[in-house]
Coordinates of C-alpha atoms in Angstrom, one line a residue:
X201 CA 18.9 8.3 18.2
X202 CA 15.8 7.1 16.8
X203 CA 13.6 10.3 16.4
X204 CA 14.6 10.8 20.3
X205 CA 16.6 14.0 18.9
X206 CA 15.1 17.4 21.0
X207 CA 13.4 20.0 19.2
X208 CA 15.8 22.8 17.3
X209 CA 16.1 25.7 19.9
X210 CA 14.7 28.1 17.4
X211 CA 11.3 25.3 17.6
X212 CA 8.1 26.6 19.2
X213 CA 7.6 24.5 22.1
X214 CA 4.5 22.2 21.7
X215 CA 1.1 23.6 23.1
X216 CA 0.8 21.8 26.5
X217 CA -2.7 20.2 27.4
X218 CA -5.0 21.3 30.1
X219 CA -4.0 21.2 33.9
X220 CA -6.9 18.7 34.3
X221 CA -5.2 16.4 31.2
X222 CA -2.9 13.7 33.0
X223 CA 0.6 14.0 31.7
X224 CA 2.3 11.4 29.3
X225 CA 4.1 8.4 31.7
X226 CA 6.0 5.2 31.2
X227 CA 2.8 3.5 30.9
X228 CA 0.6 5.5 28.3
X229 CA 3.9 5.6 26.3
X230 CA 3.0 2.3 24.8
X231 CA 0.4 3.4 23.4
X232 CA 2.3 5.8 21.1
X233 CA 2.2 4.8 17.6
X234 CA 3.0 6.0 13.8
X235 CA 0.7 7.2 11.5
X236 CA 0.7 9.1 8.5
X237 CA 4.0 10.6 8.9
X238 CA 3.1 12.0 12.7
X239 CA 3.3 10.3 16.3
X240 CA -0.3 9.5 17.8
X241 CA -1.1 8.6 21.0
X242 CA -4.2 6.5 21.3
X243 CA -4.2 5.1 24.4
X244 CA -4.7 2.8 27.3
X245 CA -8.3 3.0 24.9
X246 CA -7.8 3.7 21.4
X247 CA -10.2 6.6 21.1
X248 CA -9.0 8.3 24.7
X249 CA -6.3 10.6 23.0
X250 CA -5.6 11.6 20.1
X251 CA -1.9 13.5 19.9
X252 CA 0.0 14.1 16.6
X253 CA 3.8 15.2 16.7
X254 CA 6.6 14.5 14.4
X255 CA 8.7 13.5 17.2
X256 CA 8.5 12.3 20.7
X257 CA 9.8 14.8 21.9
X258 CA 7.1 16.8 20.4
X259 CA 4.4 15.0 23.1
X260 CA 4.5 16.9 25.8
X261 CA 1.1 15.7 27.1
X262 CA -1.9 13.6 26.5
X263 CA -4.5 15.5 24.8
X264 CA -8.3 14.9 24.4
X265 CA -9.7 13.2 21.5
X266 CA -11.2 16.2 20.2
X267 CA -8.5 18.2 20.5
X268 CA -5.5 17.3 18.0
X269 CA -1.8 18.9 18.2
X270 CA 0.3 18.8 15.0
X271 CA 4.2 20.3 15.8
X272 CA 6.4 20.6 12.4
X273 CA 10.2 20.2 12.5
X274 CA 12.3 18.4 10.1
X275 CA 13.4 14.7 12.2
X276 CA 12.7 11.1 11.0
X277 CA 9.1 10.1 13.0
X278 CA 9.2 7.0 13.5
X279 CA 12.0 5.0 15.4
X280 CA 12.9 1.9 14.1
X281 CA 11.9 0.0 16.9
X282 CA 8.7 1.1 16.7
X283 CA 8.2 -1.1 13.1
X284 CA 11.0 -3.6 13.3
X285 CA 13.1 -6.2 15.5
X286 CA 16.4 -5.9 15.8
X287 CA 16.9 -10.0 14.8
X288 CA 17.3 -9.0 10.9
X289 CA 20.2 -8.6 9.0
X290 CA 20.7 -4.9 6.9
X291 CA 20.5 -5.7 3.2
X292 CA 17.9 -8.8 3.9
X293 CA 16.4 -7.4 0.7
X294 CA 18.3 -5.3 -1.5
X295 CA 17.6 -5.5 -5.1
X296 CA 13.9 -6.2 -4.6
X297 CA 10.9 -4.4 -5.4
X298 CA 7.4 -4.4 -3.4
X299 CA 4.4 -3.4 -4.7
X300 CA 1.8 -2.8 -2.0
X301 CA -2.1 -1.4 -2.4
X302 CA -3.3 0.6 0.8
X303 CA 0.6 1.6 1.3
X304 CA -0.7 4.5 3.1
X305 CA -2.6 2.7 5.7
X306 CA -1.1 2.2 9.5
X307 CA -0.3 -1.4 8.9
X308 CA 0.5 -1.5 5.8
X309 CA 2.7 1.2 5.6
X310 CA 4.3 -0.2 8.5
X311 CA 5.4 -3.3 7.2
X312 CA 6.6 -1.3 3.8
X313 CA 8.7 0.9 5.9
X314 CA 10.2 -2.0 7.2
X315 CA 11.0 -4.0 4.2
X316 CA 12.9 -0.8 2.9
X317 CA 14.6 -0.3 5.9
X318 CA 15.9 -3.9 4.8
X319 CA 17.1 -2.9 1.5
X320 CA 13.7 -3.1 -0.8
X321 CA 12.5 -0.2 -2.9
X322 CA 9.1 0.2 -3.1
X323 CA 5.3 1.4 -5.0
X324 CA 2.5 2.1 -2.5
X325 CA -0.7 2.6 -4.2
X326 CA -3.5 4.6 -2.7
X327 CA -6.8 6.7 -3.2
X328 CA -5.6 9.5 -1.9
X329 CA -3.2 11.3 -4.0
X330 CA -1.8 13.4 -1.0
X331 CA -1.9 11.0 1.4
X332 CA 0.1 8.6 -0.8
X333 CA 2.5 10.8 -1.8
X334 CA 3.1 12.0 1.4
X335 CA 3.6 8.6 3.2
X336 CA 5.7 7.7 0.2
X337 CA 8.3 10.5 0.8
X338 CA 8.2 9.7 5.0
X339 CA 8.9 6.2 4.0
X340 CA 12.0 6.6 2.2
X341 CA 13.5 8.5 4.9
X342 CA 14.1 5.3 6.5
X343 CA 17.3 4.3 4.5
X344 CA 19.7 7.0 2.4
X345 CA 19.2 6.1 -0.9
X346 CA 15.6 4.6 -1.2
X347 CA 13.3 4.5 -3.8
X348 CA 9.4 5.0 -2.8
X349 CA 6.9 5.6 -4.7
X350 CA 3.7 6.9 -4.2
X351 CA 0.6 6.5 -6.5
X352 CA -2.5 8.1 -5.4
X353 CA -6.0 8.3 -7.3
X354 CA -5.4 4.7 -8.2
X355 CA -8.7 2.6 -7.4
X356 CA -8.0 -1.1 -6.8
X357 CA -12.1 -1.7 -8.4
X358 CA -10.4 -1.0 -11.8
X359 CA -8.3 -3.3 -12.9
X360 CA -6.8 -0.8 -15.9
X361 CA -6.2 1.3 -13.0
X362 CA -4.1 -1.4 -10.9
X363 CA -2.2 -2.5 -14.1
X364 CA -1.0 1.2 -15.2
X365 CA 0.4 1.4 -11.4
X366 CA 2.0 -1.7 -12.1
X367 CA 3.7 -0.9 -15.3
X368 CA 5.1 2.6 -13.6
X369 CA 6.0 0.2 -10.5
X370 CA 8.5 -1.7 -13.3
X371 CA 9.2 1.5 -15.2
X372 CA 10.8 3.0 -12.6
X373 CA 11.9 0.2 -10.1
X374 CA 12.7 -2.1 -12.5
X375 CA 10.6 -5.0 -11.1
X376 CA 7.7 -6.2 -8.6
X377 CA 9.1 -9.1 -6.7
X378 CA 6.5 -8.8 -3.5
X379 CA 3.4 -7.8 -3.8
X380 CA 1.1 -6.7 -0.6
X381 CA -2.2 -6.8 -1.2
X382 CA -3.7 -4.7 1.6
X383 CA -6.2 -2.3 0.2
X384 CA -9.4 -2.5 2.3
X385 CA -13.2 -1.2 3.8
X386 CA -14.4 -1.2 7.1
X387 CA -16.8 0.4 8.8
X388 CA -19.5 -0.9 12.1
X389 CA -23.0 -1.5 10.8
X390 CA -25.4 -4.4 11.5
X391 CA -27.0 -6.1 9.1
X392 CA -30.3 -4.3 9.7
X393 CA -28.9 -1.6 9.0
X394 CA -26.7 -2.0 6.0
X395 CA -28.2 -1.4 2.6
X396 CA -27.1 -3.8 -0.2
X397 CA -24.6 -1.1 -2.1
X398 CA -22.6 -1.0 1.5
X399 CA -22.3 -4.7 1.7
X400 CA -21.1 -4.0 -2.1
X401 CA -18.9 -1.6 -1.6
X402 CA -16.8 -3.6 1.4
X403 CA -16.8 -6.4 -0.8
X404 CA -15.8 -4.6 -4.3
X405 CA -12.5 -3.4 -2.5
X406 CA -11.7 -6.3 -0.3
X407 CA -12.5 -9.2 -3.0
X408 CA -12.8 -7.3 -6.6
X409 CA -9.7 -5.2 -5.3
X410 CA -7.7 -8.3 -4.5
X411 CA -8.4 -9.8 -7.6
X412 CA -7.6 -7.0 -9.6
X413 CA -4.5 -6.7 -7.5
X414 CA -3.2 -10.3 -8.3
X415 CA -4.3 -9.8 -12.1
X416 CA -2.2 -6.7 -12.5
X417 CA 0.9 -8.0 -11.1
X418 CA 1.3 -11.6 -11.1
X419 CA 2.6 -11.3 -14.8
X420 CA 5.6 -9.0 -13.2
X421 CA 6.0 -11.3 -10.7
X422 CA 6.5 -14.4 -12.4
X423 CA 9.4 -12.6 -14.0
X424 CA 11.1 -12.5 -10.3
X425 CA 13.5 -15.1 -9.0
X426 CA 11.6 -14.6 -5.5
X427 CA 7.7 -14.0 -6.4
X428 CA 5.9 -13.4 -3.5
X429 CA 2.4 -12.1 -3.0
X430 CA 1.0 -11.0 0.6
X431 CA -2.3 -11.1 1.6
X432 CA -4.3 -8.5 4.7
X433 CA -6.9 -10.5 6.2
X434 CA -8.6 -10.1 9.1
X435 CA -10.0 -13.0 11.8
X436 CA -14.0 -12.2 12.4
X437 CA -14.8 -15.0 10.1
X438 CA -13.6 -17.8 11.8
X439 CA -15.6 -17.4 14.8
X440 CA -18.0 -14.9 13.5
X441 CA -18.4 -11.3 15.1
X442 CA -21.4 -8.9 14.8
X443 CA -22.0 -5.4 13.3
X444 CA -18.6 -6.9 10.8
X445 CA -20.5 -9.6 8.7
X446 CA -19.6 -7.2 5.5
X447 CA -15.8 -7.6 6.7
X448 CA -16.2 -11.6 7.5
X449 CA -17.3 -12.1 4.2
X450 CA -15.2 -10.4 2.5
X451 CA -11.9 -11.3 4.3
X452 CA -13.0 -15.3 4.2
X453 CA -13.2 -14.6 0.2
X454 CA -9.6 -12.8 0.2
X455 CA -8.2 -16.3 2.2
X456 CA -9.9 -18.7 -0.5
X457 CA -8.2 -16.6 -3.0
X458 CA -4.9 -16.5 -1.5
X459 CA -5.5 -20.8 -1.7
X460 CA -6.1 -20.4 -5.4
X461 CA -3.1 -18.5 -6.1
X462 CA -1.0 -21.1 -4.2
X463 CA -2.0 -24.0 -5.4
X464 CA -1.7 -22.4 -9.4
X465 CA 1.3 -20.6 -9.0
X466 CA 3.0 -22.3 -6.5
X467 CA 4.3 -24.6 -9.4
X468 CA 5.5 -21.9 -10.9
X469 CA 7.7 -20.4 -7.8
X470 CA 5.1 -17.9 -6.4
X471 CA 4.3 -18.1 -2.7
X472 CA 1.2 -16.8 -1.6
X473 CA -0.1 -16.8 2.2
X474 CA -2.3 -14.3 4.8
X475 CA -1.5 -12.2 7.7
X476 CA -4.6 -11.8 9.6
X477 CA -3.5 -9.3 12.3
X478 CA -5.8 -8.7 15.3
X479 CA -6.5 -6.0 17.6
X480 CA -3.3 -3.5 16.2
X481 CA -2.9 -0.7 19.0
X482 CA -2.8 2.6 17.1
X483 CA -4.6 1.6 14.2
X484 CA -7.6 3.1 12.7
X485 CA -9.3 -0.2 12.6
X486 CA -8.6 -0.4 16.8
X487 CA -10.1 3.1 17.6
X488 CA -13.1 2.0 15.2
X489 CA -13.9 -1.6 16.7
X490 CA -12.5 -1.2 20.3
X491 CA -14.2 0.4 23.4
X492 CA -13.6 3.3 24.0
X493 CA -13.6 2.5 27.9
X494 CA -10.5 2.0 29.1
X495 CA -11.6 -0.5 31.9
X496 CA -13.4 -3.1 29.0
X497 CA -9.9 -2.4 26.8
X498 CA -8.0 -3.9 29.7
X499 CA -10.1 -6.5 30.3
X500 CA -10.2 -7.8 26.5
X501 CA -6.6 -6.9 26.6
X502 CA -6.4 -9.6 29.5
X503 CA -8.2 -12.0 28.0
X504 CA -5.7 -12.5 24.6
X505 CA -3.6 -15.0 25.7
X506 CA -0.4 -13.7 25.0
X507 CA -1.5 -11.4 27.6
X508 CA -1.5 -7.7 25.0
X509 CA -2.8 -5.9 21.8
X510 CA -0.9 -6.3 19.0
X511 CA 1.5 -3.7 17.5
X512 CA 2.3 -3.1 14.2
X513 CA 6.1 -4.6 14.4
X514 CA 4.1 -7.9 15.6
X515 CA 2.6 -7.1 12.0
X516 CA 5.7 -6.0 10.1
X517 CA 8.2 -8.6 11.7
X518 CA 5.5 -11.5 10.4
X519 CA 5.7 -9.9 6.8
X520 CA 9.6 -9.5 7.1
X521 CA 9.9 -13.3 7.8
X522 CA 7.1 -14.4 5.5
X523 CA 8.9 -12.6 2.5
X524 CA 12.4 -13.8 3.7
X525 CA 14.4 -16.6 2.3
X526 CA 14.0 -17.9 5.8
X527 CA 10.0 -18.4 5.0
X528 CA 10.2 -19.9 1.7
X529 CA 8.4 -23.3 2.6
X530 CA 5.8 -21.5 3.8
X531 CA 3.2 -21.3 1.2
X532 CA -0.6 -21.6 1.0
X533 CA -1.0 -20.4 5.2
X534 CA -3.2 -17.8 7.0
X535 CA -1.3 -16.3 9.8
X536 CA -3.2 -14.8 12.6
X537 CA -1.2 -12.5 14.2
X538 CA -3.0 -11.6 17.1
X539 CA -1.8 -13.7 20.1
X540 CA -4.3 -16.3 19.7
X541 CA -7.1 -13.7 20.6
X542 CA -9.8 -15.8 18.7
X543 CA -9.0 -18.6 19.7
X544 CA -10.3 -17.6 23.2
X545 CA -14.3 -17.1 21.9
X546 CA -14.4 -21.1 23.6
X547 CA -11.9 -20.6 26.8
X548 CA -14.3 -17.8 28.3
X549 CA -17.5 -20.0 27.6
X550 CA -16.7 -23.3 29.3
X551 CA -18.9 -23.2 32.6
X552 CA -16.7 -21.2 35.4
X553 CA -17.9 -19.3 37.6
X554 CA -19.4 -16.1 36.9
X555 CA -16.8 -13.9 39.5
X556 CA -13.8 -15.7 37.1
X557 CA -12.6 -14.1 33.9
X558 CA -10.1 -15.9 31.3
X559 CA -7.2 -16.8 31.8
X560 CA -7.3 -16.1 35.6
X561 CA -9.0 -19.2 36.2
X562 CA -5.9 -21.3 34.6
X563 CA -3.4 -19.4 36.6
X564 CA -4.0 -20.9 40.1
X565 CA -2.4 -23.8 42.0
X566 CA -5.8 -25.6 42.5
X567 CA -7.7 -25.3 38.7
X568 CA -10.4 -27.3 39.7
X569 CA -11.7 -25.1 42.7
X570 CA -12.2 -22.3 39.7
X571 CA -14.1 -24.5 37.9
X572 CA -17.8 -25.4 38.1
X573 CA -19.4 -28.9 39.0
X574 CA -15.6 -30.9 37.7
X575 CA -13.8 -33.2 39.9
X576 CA -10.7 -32.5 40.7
X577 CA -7.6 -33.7 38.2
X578 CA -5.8 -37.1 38.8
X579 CA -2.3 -37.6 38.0

């Protein structure tokens, strides 16, 4: 029933919020997402609420940010449809292996639990030892008789440190035919303000990290009959964005790398290509860059031009196909998934009127009326 399962009767209920909290509805629903093992509600603005159950049935009620509700029982957290489209087949990949840095993260570990729920066994390598572990063991839940590993205190600035996570990855696996390489450092500074060892550090995991990554395993992976290696970007740098130019720098250096490996081990079978994901709801990287007023999330939110945020299925589902036999011509490619968000930095700059906002302006009968000193089109 997909985590929809009510409490045991012997359960504590969950502690309800305030009277003056509103209640959980049909429409702050979507903004209930998996983290860490837990449900979280972050929502309509990512730092609003902050709710953490191991079921749904758990959430009684939006909480405040400040105040954070943990309710332990024993059922599966996160539905499938929550991380994965019902279009693939069971079994897409049984008998392969993926080997992903930042496993633990939302996005990441996201698109791992998806590939297992396909078939794949999998290594997800983190800092955190608990963390790691723990995501490792909520993972497998996903499919009786999967294999996931978790390796904290691994740091992807060491290559030694990479390459004995590797080895253990084949030791007990047996392989590494995907890798995901989605380690990473963020954090909202201007470049006033940020002293040269945090520009460092971003770039030491992001760059150093994917490196190392791609060093440690791509002798593993050239032993696979379906080599693939996966790549978490980001898409500040193609347009530029401020308080990120640590982030922009580093991500554009993790796409030219990606390049590399494509063109010099495509020959030899590997494919190698980005996801950039945008604005993920639920994500730590949302509730860090987004306002936190709901009235500016909306409006950003109606300015993408697929008309939402992204989730982390949109996320997972572009990493099943990617990895898929169905995406094997696909090599060499940075995929933005994020509903063509940057690409609207031009369409809200191109002289209409102040009162008009993006996309409303395109959506009328009569464009040219919504549009500043322009004649009107001829046919």
């Amino acid at each position: 029933a997909e985590a929809r399962q009510r409490l045991p009767a012997s359960a504590p209920p969950p502690a309800l919020a305030p009277a003056s909290t509103p209640e959980l509805t049909e429409e702050s629903e979507k903004y209930l997402y998996p983290l860490g093992g837990h449900w979280v509600l972050q929502g309509p603005s990512p730092r609003n609420y902050s709710l953490r159950a191991t079921s749904r049935s758990a959430v009684a009620a939006v909480q405040p940010a400040h105040r954070t509700l943990t309710h332990s029982c024993n059922i599966m957290s996160v539905p499938e449809s929550k991380y994965l489209s019902p279009v693939w087949r069971d079994g897409l990949f049984n008998d392969r292996v993926v080997f992903v840095t930042g496993g633990a993260g939302t996005i990441c570990s996201m698109q791992t639990r998806a590939l297992v729920r396909l078939g794949a066994n999998a290594c997800i390598i983190g800092r955190s030892e608990g963390k790691t572990e723990e995501a490792a063991k909520d993972i497998a839940t996903v499919r009786p008789g999967a294999k996931v590993i978790g390796i904290g205190g691994c740091d992807v600035r060491k290559v030694e440190s990479l390459q004995a996570a590797a080895d253990r990855c084949v030791r007990e696996l047996g392989a590494i035919d995907f890798v995901i390489a989605g380690a990473a450092g963020n954090f909202v500074v201007s470049l006033d303000g940020m002293s040269p060892n945090a520009f460092k550090a971003v770039m030491d995991i992001d760059v150093l990290g994917t490196f190392n990554t791609i060093k440690a395993t791509m002798p593993h992976l050239l032993r696979s009959p379906t080599p693939r290696i996966l790549f978490i970007s980001a898409t500040f740098h193609y347009t530029g964005m401020p308080m990120q130019a640590h982030v922009s720098a580093a991500k554009a250096a993790v796409d030219s790398l990606m390049a590399s490996v494509a063109l010099e081990y495509g020959p030899r079978g590997v494919q190698s290509n980005v996801i950039a994901p945008g604005a993920i709801a639920g994500t730590e990287g949302a509730a860090r860059l987004m306002s936190s007023e709901e009235e500016a999330v909306r409006a950003y939110e109606a300015g993408i031009p697929s008309g939402r945020i992204g989730t982390v299925r949109d996320v997972a589902d572009a990493t099943v196909y990617l990895l898929s036999e169905a995406g094997t011509y696909v090599n060499g490619q940075v995929i933005a998934v994020d509903g063509a968000a940057w690409r609207r930095q031009g369409a809200v700059s191109m002289g209409t009127d102040k009162s008009m906002q993006y996309p409303n302006f395109l959506l009328g009968d009569d464009i040219s009326k919504n549009i500043k000193d322009t004649r009107k089109p001829k046919l």
